[in-house]
Amino acid sequence: MLRPWPLEIQLDKKSDKAIYLQIADAVIDAVKTGKLIGGNALPGSRQLAELLKVNRNTVVEALDVLIAEGWLISVDRKGTFVTHSLPKFSLLSENKKEQQNVIEESKSYLVFDDGLPDSRLAPMNDLARAYRELFSRKSRWQIMGYTSELGNPEFRKAIAQMLNFKRGMSISQDQICITRGSQMAMYLASHCILKSGDFVLVENPGYKPAWETFENARAKLLPIDLEADGLNLNQVEEYLRKHPTIKAIYVTPHHQFPTTVTLSLKKRLRLIELSNQYGFTIIEDDYDNEFHFGQRPILPLSSYSALKNYIYIGTFSKIVAPALRIGYLATSFENIQKIAKHRKIIDVQGDNIMEEAVLSLINEGKIKRHLKKANLVYKNKRDYFESLLIEYLQNKITFSKPEGGLAFWIVPHSEINVLQVYEKLKSQGIQIMSPERFSFSETIKGFRLGYASLSEKQMEEGIKALAKLL
């Protein structure tokens, strides 16, 4: 039922708490106390800004937080509403049994994914608008024909500019291929540089879909253990001396998957030296460079001018939404020609219309503003998630607070069967990544817990359940 919003919000401009968070907390309190119920409509951001005498952007930030945390839902062309699926909040504290029933009834199936962004934050309205405008702004024949197998030239130019200015690289648009997600980029890279019997060094624990791609190219895998500052380079050098046909190493050096460890500068420089000495290619998967909460992201290995053999892989799927299958790779002119030929065999071209739509958002500054807003939301979620780990698991696990990415890596202190923990949580309706999904042979003792797509309530529910099993 639609009705006016009858709340009085008192803002304390002297408080340490940001104004947008005061607004968000006031709405949450109204829901908990029954002043707002599922389906209630909120006024528009302009109207609410006038009512509270604050800048509209402040109200928009508050609404984004509430939508991200699941308290509100935005309906295209209709407005913003209180979510129907919220649990009933009990106002009676004396009846513990009734409170327990409310908790049990509100228990929902929740997923600690591998670090996916919250799709509710995605600028889908802007993307849909840009997509529609392409048809009205251009003649249909201009956008419905074939384009380059490497992707839209202007889009590649924009990506090259971004990589050069933000990631310290020095490449041209002719060194970039647009792909349908990073997995296709991995496939093209492997079939470009590998042949049957070649060896590829991989991180252990690591990203299994990449391993499967290399094996599909008939390469053999050699696992490298991880240390506190990244790859065990002694193992790398030992393998290089034993196997003359090592053609590549696959790494996630910025926020290692799944452990979130950052490869140290000393090891970065040494790995580059080894690549140049032995002639193997560094395949660098920079899957979540945009999500970094420190001073600035670590520059990619591929940004070092001394590195001769590299393939750099990135994606827009995490920037906008996982369903948006746009990835890219950057490499040498020689490699890009091989990749172009292979790409044309399996897929004549990418989604040119979607590429142009995303390009419009880049040129309008929409992507930049979205990332700024999303990083603020994710940083707050990361800090809250850390507080839950300290509160419920401090004496049971080891973990390091990640400076970026959208997941934590935790290692239990006790000798437990991590697969049994996975199964027990699953039986309770709580899904985590099975350790087998990133273990090379023996099961790795650790859990990767993505937090970005969960509400605070879901985070706490999941961590409390995990704490009972450790």
CSV table of C-alpha atoms in Angstrom, one decimal:
chain,number,residue,atom,x,y,z
A,1,MET,CA,0.0,0.0,0.0
A,2,LEU,CA,1.3,3.4,-1.0
A,3,ARG,CA,1.2,6.2,1.6
A,4,PRO,CA,3.1,9.3,2.6
A,5,TRP,CA,6.2,8.9,4.6
A,6,PRO,CA,5.2,10.2,8.1
A,7,LEU,CA,8.7,10.2,9.7
A,8,GLU,CA,10.5,13.0,11.4
A,9,ILE,CA,14.3,12.6,11.0
A,10,GLN,CA,16.5,14.6,13.3
A,11,LEU,CA,20.0,15.1,11.9
A,12,ASP,CA,22.9,15.9,14.1
A,13,LYS,CA,25.4,17.8,11.9
A,14,LYS,CA,27.9,17.9,14.8
A,15,SER,CA,28.0,14.1,15.0
A,16,ASP,CA,30.9,12.0,13.8
A,17,LYS,CA,28.5,9.8,11.9
A,18,ALA,CA,28.1,10.9,8.3
A,19,ILE,CA,24.7,12.5,7.4
A,20,TYR,CA,23.8,9.9,4.8
A,21,LEU,CA,24.4,7.2,7.4
A,22,GLN,CA,22.2,9.0,9.9
A,23,ILE,CA,19.4,9.1,7.3
A,24,ALA,CA,19.9,5.4,6.5
A,25,ASP,CA,19.8,4.4,10.2
A,26,ALA,CA,16.7,6.4,10.7
A,27,VAL,CA,14.9,4.5,8.0
A,28,ILE,CA,16.1,1.2,9.4
A,29,ASP,CA,14.8,2.2,12.8
A,30,ALA,CA,11.5,3.1,11.3
A,31,VAL,CA,11.3,-0.4,9.7
A,32,LYS,CA,12.2,-2.2,12.9
A,33,THR,CA,9.7,-0.3,15.0
A,34,GLY,CA,6.9,-0.8,12.4
A,35,LYS,CA,6.5,2.8,11.3
A,36,LEU,CA,7.4,1.5,7.8
A,37,ILE,CA,6.3,-1.8,6.5
A,38,GLY,CA,7.0,-3.9,3.4
A,39,GLY,CA,5.6,-2.1,0.3
A,40,ASN,CA,5.6,1.4,1.7
A,41,ALA,CA,6.8,4.0,-0.8
A,42,LEU,CA,9.5,6.6,0.1
A,43,PRO,CA,9.4,10.0,-1.4
A,44,GLY,CA,11.7,10.8,-4.3
A,45,SER,CA,15.3,11.8,-3.5
A,46,ARG,CA,14.6,15.5,-4.4
A,47,GLN,CA,11.6,15.7,-2.2
A,48,LEU,CA,13.4,14.0,0.7
A,49,ALA,CA,16.4,16.3,0.3
A,50,GLU,CA,14.1,19.3,0.5
A,51,LEU,CA,12.4,17.9,3.6
A,52,LEU,CA,15.6,17.2,5.4
A,53,LYS,CA,17.4,20.3,4.0
A,54,VAL,CA,20.4,18.4,2.8
A,55,ASN,CA,22.0,18.0,-0.6
A,56,ARG,CA,20.3,15.5,-2.9
A,57,ASN,CA,23.5,13.5,-3.4
A,58,THR,CA,23.5,12.9,0.4
A,59,VAL,CA,20.0,11.4,0.2
A,60,VAL,CA,21.0,9.3,-2.9
A,61,GLU,CA,24.0,7.8,-1.0
A,62,ALA,CA,21.7,6.9,1.9
A,63,LEU,CA,19.2,5.2,-0.4
A,64,ASP,CA,22.0,3.3,-2.1
A,65,VAL,CA,23.2,2.0,1.2
A,66,LEU,CA,19.7,0.9,2.2
A,67,ILE,CA,19.1,-0.8,-1.2
A,68,ALA,CA,22.5,-2.5,-1.0
A,69,GLU,CA,21.7,-3.8,2.5
A,70,GLY,CA,18.3,-5.1,1.4
A,71,TRP,CA,16.1,-2.7,3.4
A,72,LEU,CA,14.7,-0.9,0.3
A,73,ILE,CA,14.1,-1.9,-3.3
A,74,SER,CA,14.1,0.4,-6.4
A,75,VAL,CA,11.5,-0.3,-9.0
A,76,ASP,CA,12.2,1.3,-12.4
A,77,ARG,CA,9.9,4.2,-13.2
A,78,LYS,CA,7.9,3.7,-10.0
A,79,GLY,CA,10.1,4.6,-7.1
A,80,THR,CA,11.7,3.3,-4.0
A,81,PHE,CA,9.9,0.9,-1.6
A,82,VAL,CA,10.5,-0.9,1.7
A,83,THR,CA,11.4,-4.5,0.8
A,84,HIS,CA,8.5,-7.0,1.2
A,85,SER,CA,10.8,-9.9,2.3
A,86,LEU,CA,12.0,-8.3,5.5
A,87,PRO,CA,11.4,-10.4,8.7
A,88,LYS,CA,8.9,-9.3,11.3
A,89,PHE,CA,10.6,-7.4,14.1
A,90,SER,CA,9.3,-8.2,17.6
A,91,LEU,CA,8.8,-5.4,20.0
A,92,LEU,CA,8.3,-7.6,23.0
A,93,SER,CA,11.6,-8.4,24.8
A,94,GLU,CA,10.1,-10.4,27.7
A,95,ASN,CA,8.9,-13.4,25.6
A,96,LYS,CA,12.1,-15.1,24.6
A,97,LYS,CA,10.3,-18.0,23.0
A,98,GLU,CA,8.4,-15.7,20.6
A,99,GLN,CA,11.6,-13.9,19.7
A,100,GLN,CA,13.2,-17.2,18.9
A,101,ASN,CA,10.3,-18.1,16.6
A,102,VAL,CA,10.8,-14.8,14.8
A,103,ILE,CA,14.5,-15.6,14.2
A,104,GLU,CA,13.8,-19.1,13.0
A,105,GLU,CA,11.0,-17.8,10.6
A,106,SER,CA,13.3,-15.1,9.2
A,107,LYS,CA,16.2,-17.5,8.5
A,108,SER,CA,16.9,-17.4,4.8
A,109,TYR,CA,19.1,-19.2,2.4
A,110,LEU,CA,22.3,-17.2,2.0
A,111,VAL,CA,25.4,-17.5,-0.1
A,112,PHE,CA,29.0,-16.5,0.8
A,113,ASP,CA,30.1,-16.4,-2.9
A,114,ASP,CA,33.7,-16.1,-4.1
A,115,GLY,CA,33.6,-12.3,-4.1
A,116,LEU,CA,30.9,-11.1,-6.5
A,117,PRO,CA,29.7,-7.5,-6.4
A,118,ASP,CA,26.2,-6.6,-5.3
A,119,SER,CA,24.2,-6.5,-8.5
A,120,ARG,CA,21.7,-4.2,-6.8
A,121,LEU,CA,24.3,-1.4,-6.9
A,122,ALA,CA,24.8,-1.8,-10.7
A,123,PRO,CA,23.9,1.2,-12.8
A,124,MET,CA,21.5,-0.8,-14.8
A,125,ASN,CA,19.1,2.1,-15.5
A,126,ASP,CA,21.9,4.1,-17.0
A,127,LEU,CA,23.1,1.1,-19.0
A,128,ALA,CA,19.6,0.5,-20.3
A,129,ARG,CA,19.1,4.1,-21.2
A,130,ALA,CA,22.5,4.2,-23.1
A,131,TYR,CA,21.5,1.0,-24.9
A,132,ARG,CA,18.1,2.4,-26.0
A,133,GLU,CA,19.7,5.7,-27.1
A,134,LEU,CA,22.1,3.9,-29.4
A,135,PHE,CA,19.1,2.9,-31.6
A,136,SER,CA,17.6,6.4,-31.7
A,137,ARG,CA,20.9,8.2,-32.2
A,138,LYS,CA,22.4,6.1,-34.9
A,139,SER,CA,21.1,4.5,-38.1
A,140,ARG,CA,20.3,0.9,-37.5
A,141,TRP,CA,22.7,-0.2,-40.3
A,142,GLN,CA,25.6,1.4,-38.5
A,143,ILE,CA,25.2,-0.7,-35.4
A,144,MET,CA,23.8,-4.0,-36.8
A,145,GLY,CA,26.7,-4.9,-39.1
A,146,TYR,CA,30.0,-6.7,-38.3
A,147,THR,CA,32.9,-4.9,-36.6
A,148,SER,CA,36.4,-6.0,-35.8
A,149,GLU,CA,36.9,-9.4,-34.1
A,150,LEU,CA,39.0,-7.5,-31.5
A,151,GLY,CA,36.1,-5.4,-30.5
A,152,ASN,CA,34.7,-1.8,-31.0
A,153,PRO,CA,37.7,0.4,-31.8
A,154,GLU,CA,36.5,3.3,-29.6
A,155,PHE,CA,35.9,1.0,-26.7
A,156,ARG,CA,39.4,-0.5,-27.0
A,157,LYS,CA,40.8,3.1,-27.2
A,158,ALA,CA,39.0,3.9,-23.9
A,159,ILE,CA,40.3,0.8,-22.2
A,160,ALA,CA,43.8,1.5,-23.4
A,161,GLN,CA,43.6,5.0,-22.0
A,162,MET,CA,42.3,3.6,-18.6
A,163,LEU,CA,45.1,1.0,-18.4
A,164,ASN,CA,47.7,3.6,-19.3
A,165,PHE,CA,46.5,6.3,-16.9
A,166,LYS,CA,45.2,4.2,-13.9
A,167,ARG,CA,47.4,1.1,-14.1
A,168,GLY,CA,50.7,2.4,-15.3
A,169,MET,CA,50.7,0.5,-18.5
A,170,SER,CA,51.9,1.7,-22.0
A,171,ILE,CA,49.8,0.1,-24.7
A,172,SER,CA,47.7,1.1,-27.7
A,173,GLN,CA,44.2,0.1,-28.6
A,174,ASP,CA,45.7,-2.3,-31.2
A,175,GLN,CA,47.1,-4.4,-28.3
A,176,ILE,CA,43.6,-5.0,-26.8
A,177,CYS,CA,41.0,-7.6,-27.5
A,178,ILE,CA,37.4,-7.4,-26.1
A,179,THR,CA,36.0,-10.7,-25.0
A,180,ARG,CA,32.9,-12.2,-23.5
A,181,GLY,CA,34.1,-12.1,-20.0
A,182,SER,CA,37.5,-12.9,-18.5
A,183,GLN,CA,37.0,-16.7,-19.0
A,184,MET,CA,37.0,-16.2,-22.8
A,185,ALA,CA,40.1,-14.0,-22.4
A,186,MET,CA,41.8,-16.9,-20.6
A,187,TYR,CA,40.7,-19.4,-23.3
A,188,LEU,CA,42.1,-17.2,-26.1
A,189,ALA,CA,45.4,-16.6,-24.2
A,190,SER,CA,46.0,-20.3,-23.5
A,191,HIS,CA,45.3,-21.3,-27.2
A,192,CYS,CA,47.5,-18.5,-28.3
A,193,ILE,CA,50.7,-19.5,-26.4
A,194,LEU,CA,50.3,-23.1,-25.5
A,195,LYS,CA,50.6,-26.4,-27.3
A,196,SER,CA,50.2,-30.0,-26.2
A,197,GLY,CA,52.8,-31.0,-23.5
A,198,ASP,CA,53.7,-27.5,-22.4
A,199,PHE,CA,53.8,-26.7,-18.7
A,200,VAL,CA,51.9,-23.9,-16.9
A,201,LEU,CA,52.7,-22.8,-13.4
A,202,VAL,CA,49.6,-22.1,-11.3
A,203,GLU,CA,49.0,-20.8,-7.8
A,204,ASN,CA,47.8,-23.3,-5.2
A,205,PRO,CA,45.2,-22.6,-3.9
A,206,GLY,CA,44.0,-20.9,-7.0
A,207,TYR,CA,41.4,-20.4,-9.6
A,208,LYS,CA,40.3,-23.7,-11.0
A,209,PRO,CA,38.4,-22.4,-14.1
A,210,ALA,CA,41.7,-21.1,-15.4
A,211,TRP,CA,43.4,-24.4,-14.7
A,212,GLU,CA,40.7,-26.2,-16.7
A,213,THR,CA,41.2,-23.8,-19.6
A,214,PHE,CA,45.0,-24.5,-19.7
A,215,GLU,CA,44.3,-28.3,-19.6
A,216,ASN,CA,41.8,-27.9,-22.4
A,217,ALA,CA,44.8,-26.5,-24.4
A,218,ARG,CA,46.5,-29.8,-23.5
A,219,ALA,CA,49.0,-28.2,-21.2
A,220,LYS,CA,50.2,-29.7,-17.9
A,221,LEU,CA,49.9,-27.9,-14.6
A,222,LEU,CA,52.6,-27.4,-11.9
A,223,PRO,CA,51.3,-26.0,-8.6
A,224,ILE,CA,53.1,-23.3,-6.7
A,225,ASP,CA,52.5,-22.9,-2.9
A,226,LEU,CA,51.7,-19.5,-1.4
A,227,GLU,CA,53.5,-17.6,1.3
A,228,ALA,CA,52.6,-14.5,3.4
A,229,ASP,CA,53.9,-12.3,0.6
A,230,GLY,CA,52.7,-14.3,-2.4
A,231,LEU,CA,54.2,-17.1,-4.6
A,232,ASN,CA,56.9,-19.3,-3.3
A,233,LEU,CA,59.5,-18.3,-5.9
A,234,ASN,CA,62.0,-21.0,-4.7
A,235,GLN,CA,59.5,-23.5,-6.1
A,236,VAL,CA,59.1,-21.5,-9.3
A,237,GLU,CA,62.9,-21.6,-9.9
A,238,GLU,CA,63.1,-25.2,-9.0
A,239,TYR,CA,60.4,-26.1,-11.6
A,240,LEU,CA,62.2,-23.9,-14.2
A,241,ARG,CA,65.4,-25.8,-13.9
A,242,LYS,CA,63.6,-29.2,-14.2
A,243,HIS,CA,61.1,-28.4,-17.0
A,244,PRO,CA,62.4,-26.6,-20.1
A,245,THR,CA,58.9,-26.5,-21.7
A,246,ILE,CA,57.3,-24.2,-19.1
A,247,LYS,CA,55.5,-21.7,-21.3
A,248,ALA,CA,53.5,-19.6,-18.8
A,249,ILE,CA,52.6,-18.8,-15.2
A,250,TYR,CA,49.1,-17.8,-14.2
A,251,VAL,CA,48.9,-15.3,-11.4
A,252,THR,CA,46.4,-13.1,-9.5
A,253,PRO,CA,49.0,-10.8,-7.9
A,254,HIS,CA,46.9,-7.9,-6.8
A,255,HIS,CA,44.4,-9.8,-4.6
A,256,GLN,CA,45.3,-13.5,-4.9
A,257,PHE,CA,42.4,-15.8,-5.5
A,258,PRO,CA,41.3,-17.2,-3.0
A,259,THR,CA,43.7,-16.0,-0.2
A,260,THR,CA,43.6,-12.2,-1.0
A,261,VAL,CA,47.4,-12.1,-0.5
A,262,THR,CA,49.2,-9.3,-2.5
A,263,LEU,CA,52.4,-10.3,-4.2
A,264,SER,CA,55.3,-8.3,-2.7
A,265,LEU,CA,57.3,-5.8,-4.7
A,266,LYS,CA,60.5,-7.9,-4.3
A,267,LYS,CA,58.8,-11.0,-5.6
A,268,ARG,CA,57.2,-9.1,-8.5
A,269,LEU,CA,60.6,-7.9,-9.7
A,270,ARG,CA,62.1,-11.3,-9.3
A,271,LEU,CA,59.2,-13.0,-11.2
A,272,ILE,CA,59.8,-10.5,-14.1
A,273,GLU,CA,63.5,-11.3,-14.1
A,274,LEU,CA,62.7,-15.1,-14.3
A,275,SER,CA,60.1,-14.5,-17.1
A,276,ASN,CA,62.7,-12.7,-19.2
A,277,GLN,CA,65.4,-15.2,-18.4
A,278,TYR,CA,63.5,-18.3,-19.2
A,279,GLY,CA,61.1,-16.9,-21.8
A,280,PHE,CA,57.8,-17.9,-20.2
A,281,THR,CA,54.7,-15.6,-20.4
A,282,ILE,CA,53.1,-14.1,-17.3
A,283,ILE,CA,49.3,-14.4,-17.6
A,284,GLU,CA,48.1,-11.8,-15.1
A,285,ASP,CA,44.4,-12.0,-14.1
A,286,ASP,CA,43.6,-8.6,-12.4
A,287,TYR,CA,40.0,-9.6,-11.7
A,288,ASP,CA,39.0,-7.0,-9.1
A,289,ASN,CA,41.5,-4.1,-9.5
A,290,GLU,CA,38.8,-1.5,-9.1
A,291,PHE,CA,37.8,-2.6,-5.6
A,292,HIS,CA,40.6,-1.3,-3.4
A,293,PHE,CA,40.3,0.6,-0.1
A,294,GLY,CA,43.8,1.7,0.6
A,295,GLN,CA,45.7,4.7,-0.9
A,296,ARG,CA,45.8,3.2,-4.4
A,297,PRO,CA,45.8,-0.3,-6.1
A,298,ILE,CA,49.1,-2.0,-6.6
A,299,LEU,CA,50.3,-1.5,-10.2
A,300,PRO,CA,50.1,-4.7,-12.4
A,301,LEU,CA,53.1,-6.7,-13.3
A,302,SER,CA,52.2,-5.9,-16.9
A,303,SER,CA,52.9,-2.2,-16.2
A,304,TYR,CA,56.7,-2.8,-15.8
A,305,SER,CA,58.5,-1.9,-19.0
A,306,ALA,CA,61.1,-4.5,-18.4
A,307,LEU,CA,58.6,-7.4,-18.7
A,308,LYS,CA,58.8,-8.8,-22.2
A,309,ASN,CA,56.2,-11.6,-22.3
A,310,TYR,CA,52.8,-10.9,-20.7
A,311,ILE,CA,49.0,-11.2,-21.2
A,312,TYR,CA,46.9,-9.0,-19.0
A,313,ILE,CA,43.3,-9.9,-18.3
A,314,GLY,CA,40.6,-7.6,-16.9
A,315,THR,CA,36.8,-7.5,-16.8
A,316,PHE,CA,33.8,-5.2,-16.7
A,317,SER,CA,31.6,-8.0,-15.3
A,318,LYS,CA,32.5,-7.1,-11.7
A,319,ILE,CA,32.4,-3.4,-12.3
A,320,VAL,CA,28.9,-3.4,-13.6
A,321,ALA,CA,27.3,-6.8,-13.0
A,322,PRO,CA,28.3,-10.5,-13.4
A,323,ALA,CA,25.7,-11.0,-16.1
A,324,LEU,CA,27.4,-8.4,-18.2
A,325,ARG,CA,29.9,-10.5,-20.2
A,326,ILE,CA,32.5,-8.0,-21.2
A,327,GLY,CA,36.2,-8.8,-20.5
A,328,TYR,CA,39.4,-7.8,-22.2
A,329,LEU,CA,43.0,-8.8,-22.6
A,330,ALA,CA,46.1,-6.7,-23.4
A,331,THR,CA,49.3,-8.2,-24.8
A,332,SER,CA,52.0,-7.8,-27.5
A,333,PHE,CA,51.3,-7.1,-31.1
A,334,GLU,CA,52.5,-10.5,-32.0
A,335,ASN,CA,50.1,-12.2,-29.6
A,336,ILE,CA,47.2,-10.0,-30.4
A,337,GLN,CA,47.3,-11.1,-34.1
A,338,LYS,CA,47.2,-14.8,-33.1
A,339,ILE,CA,44.4,-14.1,-30.7
A,340,ALA,CA,42.4,-12.2,-33.4
A,341,LYS,CA,42.6,-15.2,-35.7
A,342,HIS,CA,41.4,-17.6,-33.1
A,343,ARG,CA,38.7,-15.2,-31.9
A,344,LYS,CA,37.3,-15.0,-35.4
A,345,ILE,CA,37.0,-18.8,-35.6
A,346,ILE,CA,35.0,-19.2,-32.4
A,347,ASP,CA,33.1,-15.9,-32.4
A,348,VAL,CA,33.2,-13.4,-35.3
A,349,GLN,CA,32.8,-10.4,-33.0
A,350,GLY,CA,31.6,-9.4,-29.6
A,351,ASP,CA,28.4,-7.6,-28.5
A,352,ASN,CA,29.2,-4.3,-30.3
A,353,ILE,CA,26.0,-2.6,-29.1
A,354,MET,CA,26.7,-3.4,-25.5
A,355,GLU,CA,30.3,-2.3,-25.9
A,356,GLU,CA,29.1,1.1,-27.2
A,357,ALA,CA,26.6,1.3,-24.3
A,358,VAL,CA,29.3,0.7,-21.7
A,359,LEU,CA,31.5,3.2,-23.6
A,360,SER,CA,28.8,5.8,-23.2
A,361,LEU,CA,28.8,5.3,-19.5
A,362,ILE,CA,32.5,5.6,-19.4
A,363,ASN,CA,32.5,8.8,-21.4
A,364,GLU,CA,29.7,10.3,-19.3
A,365,GLY,CA,31.6,9.5,-16.0
A,366,LYS,CA,28.8,7.1,-14.9
A,367,ILE,CA,31.2,4.2,-14.4
A,368,LYS,CA,33.6,6.4,-12.4
A,369,ARG,CA,30.8,7.6,-10.1
A,370,HIS,CA,29.4,4.1,-9.7
A,371,LEU,CA,32.8,2.8,-8.6
A,372,LYS,CA,33.3,5.6,-6.2
A,373,LYS,CA,29.9,4.9,-4.6
A,374,ALA,CA,30.3,1.1,-4.7
A,375,ASN,CA,33.7,1.2,-3.1
A,376,LEU,CA,32.3,3.3,-0.2
A,377,VAL,CA,29.5,0.7,0.3
A,378,TYR,CA,31.9,-2.2,0.1
A,379,LYS,CA,34.5,-0.6,2.4
A,380,ASN,CA,31.7,-0.3,5.1
A,381,LYS,CA,30.7,-3.9,4.5
A,382,ARG,CA,34.3,-5.1,4.7
A,383,ASP,CA,34.8,-3.3,8.1
A,384,TYR,CA,31.5,-4.7,9.4
A,385,PHE,CA,32.5,-8.2,8.3
A,386,GLU,CA,35.8,-7.8,10.1
A,387,SER,CA,34.0,-6.8,13.3
A,388,LEU,CA,31.9,-10.0,13.0
A,389,LEU,CA,35.0,-12.2,12.6
A,390,ILE,CA,36.5,-10.5,15.7
A,391,GLU,CA,33.4,-10.9,17.7
A,392,TYR,CA,32.5,-14.5,16.9
A,393,LEU,CA,35.7,-16.1,15.6
A,394,GLN,CA,38.7,-14.2,17.0
A,395,ASN,CA,40.1,-17.2,18.9
A,396,LYS,CA,39.2,-19.7,16.3
A,397,ILE,CA,40.7,-18.4,13.0
A,398,THR,CA,43.5,-16.5,11.5
A,399,PHE,CA,42.8,-13.8,8.9
A,400,SER,CA,44.2,-10.6,7.5
A,401,LYS,CA,42.0,-7.6,6.7
A,402,PRO,CA,42.1,-7.3,2.9
A,403,GLU,CA,42.9,-3.9,1.5
A,404,GLY,CA,40.8,-4.6,-1.5
A,405,GLY,CA,38.6,-7.2,-3.2
A,406,LEU,CA,35.3,-8.4,-2.0
A,407,ALA,CA,36.1,-11.4,0.1
A,408,PHE,CA,38.0,-12.6,3.2
A,409,TRP,CA,40.3,-15.6,3.6
A,410,ILE,CA,40.1,-17.3,6.9
A,411,VAL,CA,42.1,-20.3,8.2
A,412,PRO,CA,40.8,-22.3,11.2
A,413,HIS,CA,43.2,-22.8,14.2
A,414,SER,CA,41.9,-26.3,15.0
A,415,GLU,CA,42.5,-29.4,12.9
A,416,ILE,CA,39.0,-29.7,11.4
A,417,ASN,CA,37.6,-31.3,8.3
A,418,VAL,CA,36.8,-28.3,6.2
A,419,LEU,CA,34.7,-30.3,3.8
A,420,GLN,CA,32.5,-31.5,6.7
A,421,VAL,CA,32.1,-27.8,7.7
A,422,TYR,CA,31.0,-27.0,4.2
A,423,GLU,CA,28.4,-29.8,4.1
A,424,LYS,CA,27.0,-29.0,7.6
A,425,LEU,CA,26.6,-25.3,6.6
A,426,LYS,CA,24.9,-26.4,3.4
A,427,SER,CA,22.4,-28.6,5.3
A,428,GLN,CA,21.5,-25.4,7.3
A,429,GLY,CA,20.8,-23.5,4.1
A,430,ILE,CA,24.1,-21.6,4.2
A,431,GLN,CA,26.3,-21.9,1.1
A,432,ILE,CA,30.1,-21.3,1.1
A,433,MET,CA,32.7,-22.2,-1.5
A,434,SER,CA,33.8,-25.8,-1.2
A,435,PRO,CA,37.6,-25.8,-0.5
A,436,GLU,CA,37.8,-28.3,-3.3
A,437,ARG,CA,37.0,-25.6,-5.8
A,438,PHE,CA,40.4,-23.9,-5.3
A,439,SER,CA,42.6,-26.9,-4.1
A,440,PHE,CA,45.0,-28.5,-6.6
A,441,SER,CA,45.3,-32.0,-5.0
A,442,GLU,CA,45.1,-32.1,-1.3
A,443,THR,CA,42.2,-30.1,0.2
A,444,ILE,CA,43.3,-26.6,1.3
A,445,LYS,CA,42.5,-25.7,4.9
A,446,GLY,CA,40.7,-22.4,4.6
A,447,PHE,CA,37.5,-20.6,3.5
A,448,ARG,CA,37.0,-17.8,1.1
A,449,LEU,CA,34.0,-15.8,2.2
A,450,GLY,CA,32.6,-13.1,-0.2
A,451,TYR,CA,30.6,-10.4,1.6
A,452,ALA,CA,29.7,-7.8,-0.9
A,453,SER,CA,26.3,-9.1,-2.0
A,454,LEU,CA,25.1,-9.9,1.6
A,455,SER,CA,23.2,-7.7,4.0
A,456,GLU,CA,24.6,-7.1,7.6
A,457,LYS,CA,21.9,-9.5,8.9
A,458,GLN,CA,22.9,-12.2,6.5
A,459,MET,CA,26.6,-11.7,7.3
A,460,GLU,CA,26.0,-12.1,11.0
A,461,GLU,CA,23.8,-15.1,10.6
A,462,GLY,CA,26.4,-16.9,8.5
A,463,ILE,CA,29.3,-16.1,10.7
A,464,LYS,CA,27.5,-17.2,13.9
A,465,ALA,CA,26.6,-20.5,12.2
A,466,LEU,CA,30.2,-20.9,11.1
A,467,ALA,CA,31.5,-20.1,14.6
A,468,LYS,CA,29.5,-23.0,16.0
A,469,LEU,CA,31.3,-25.5,13.8
A,470,LEU,CA,34.9,-24.3,14.4
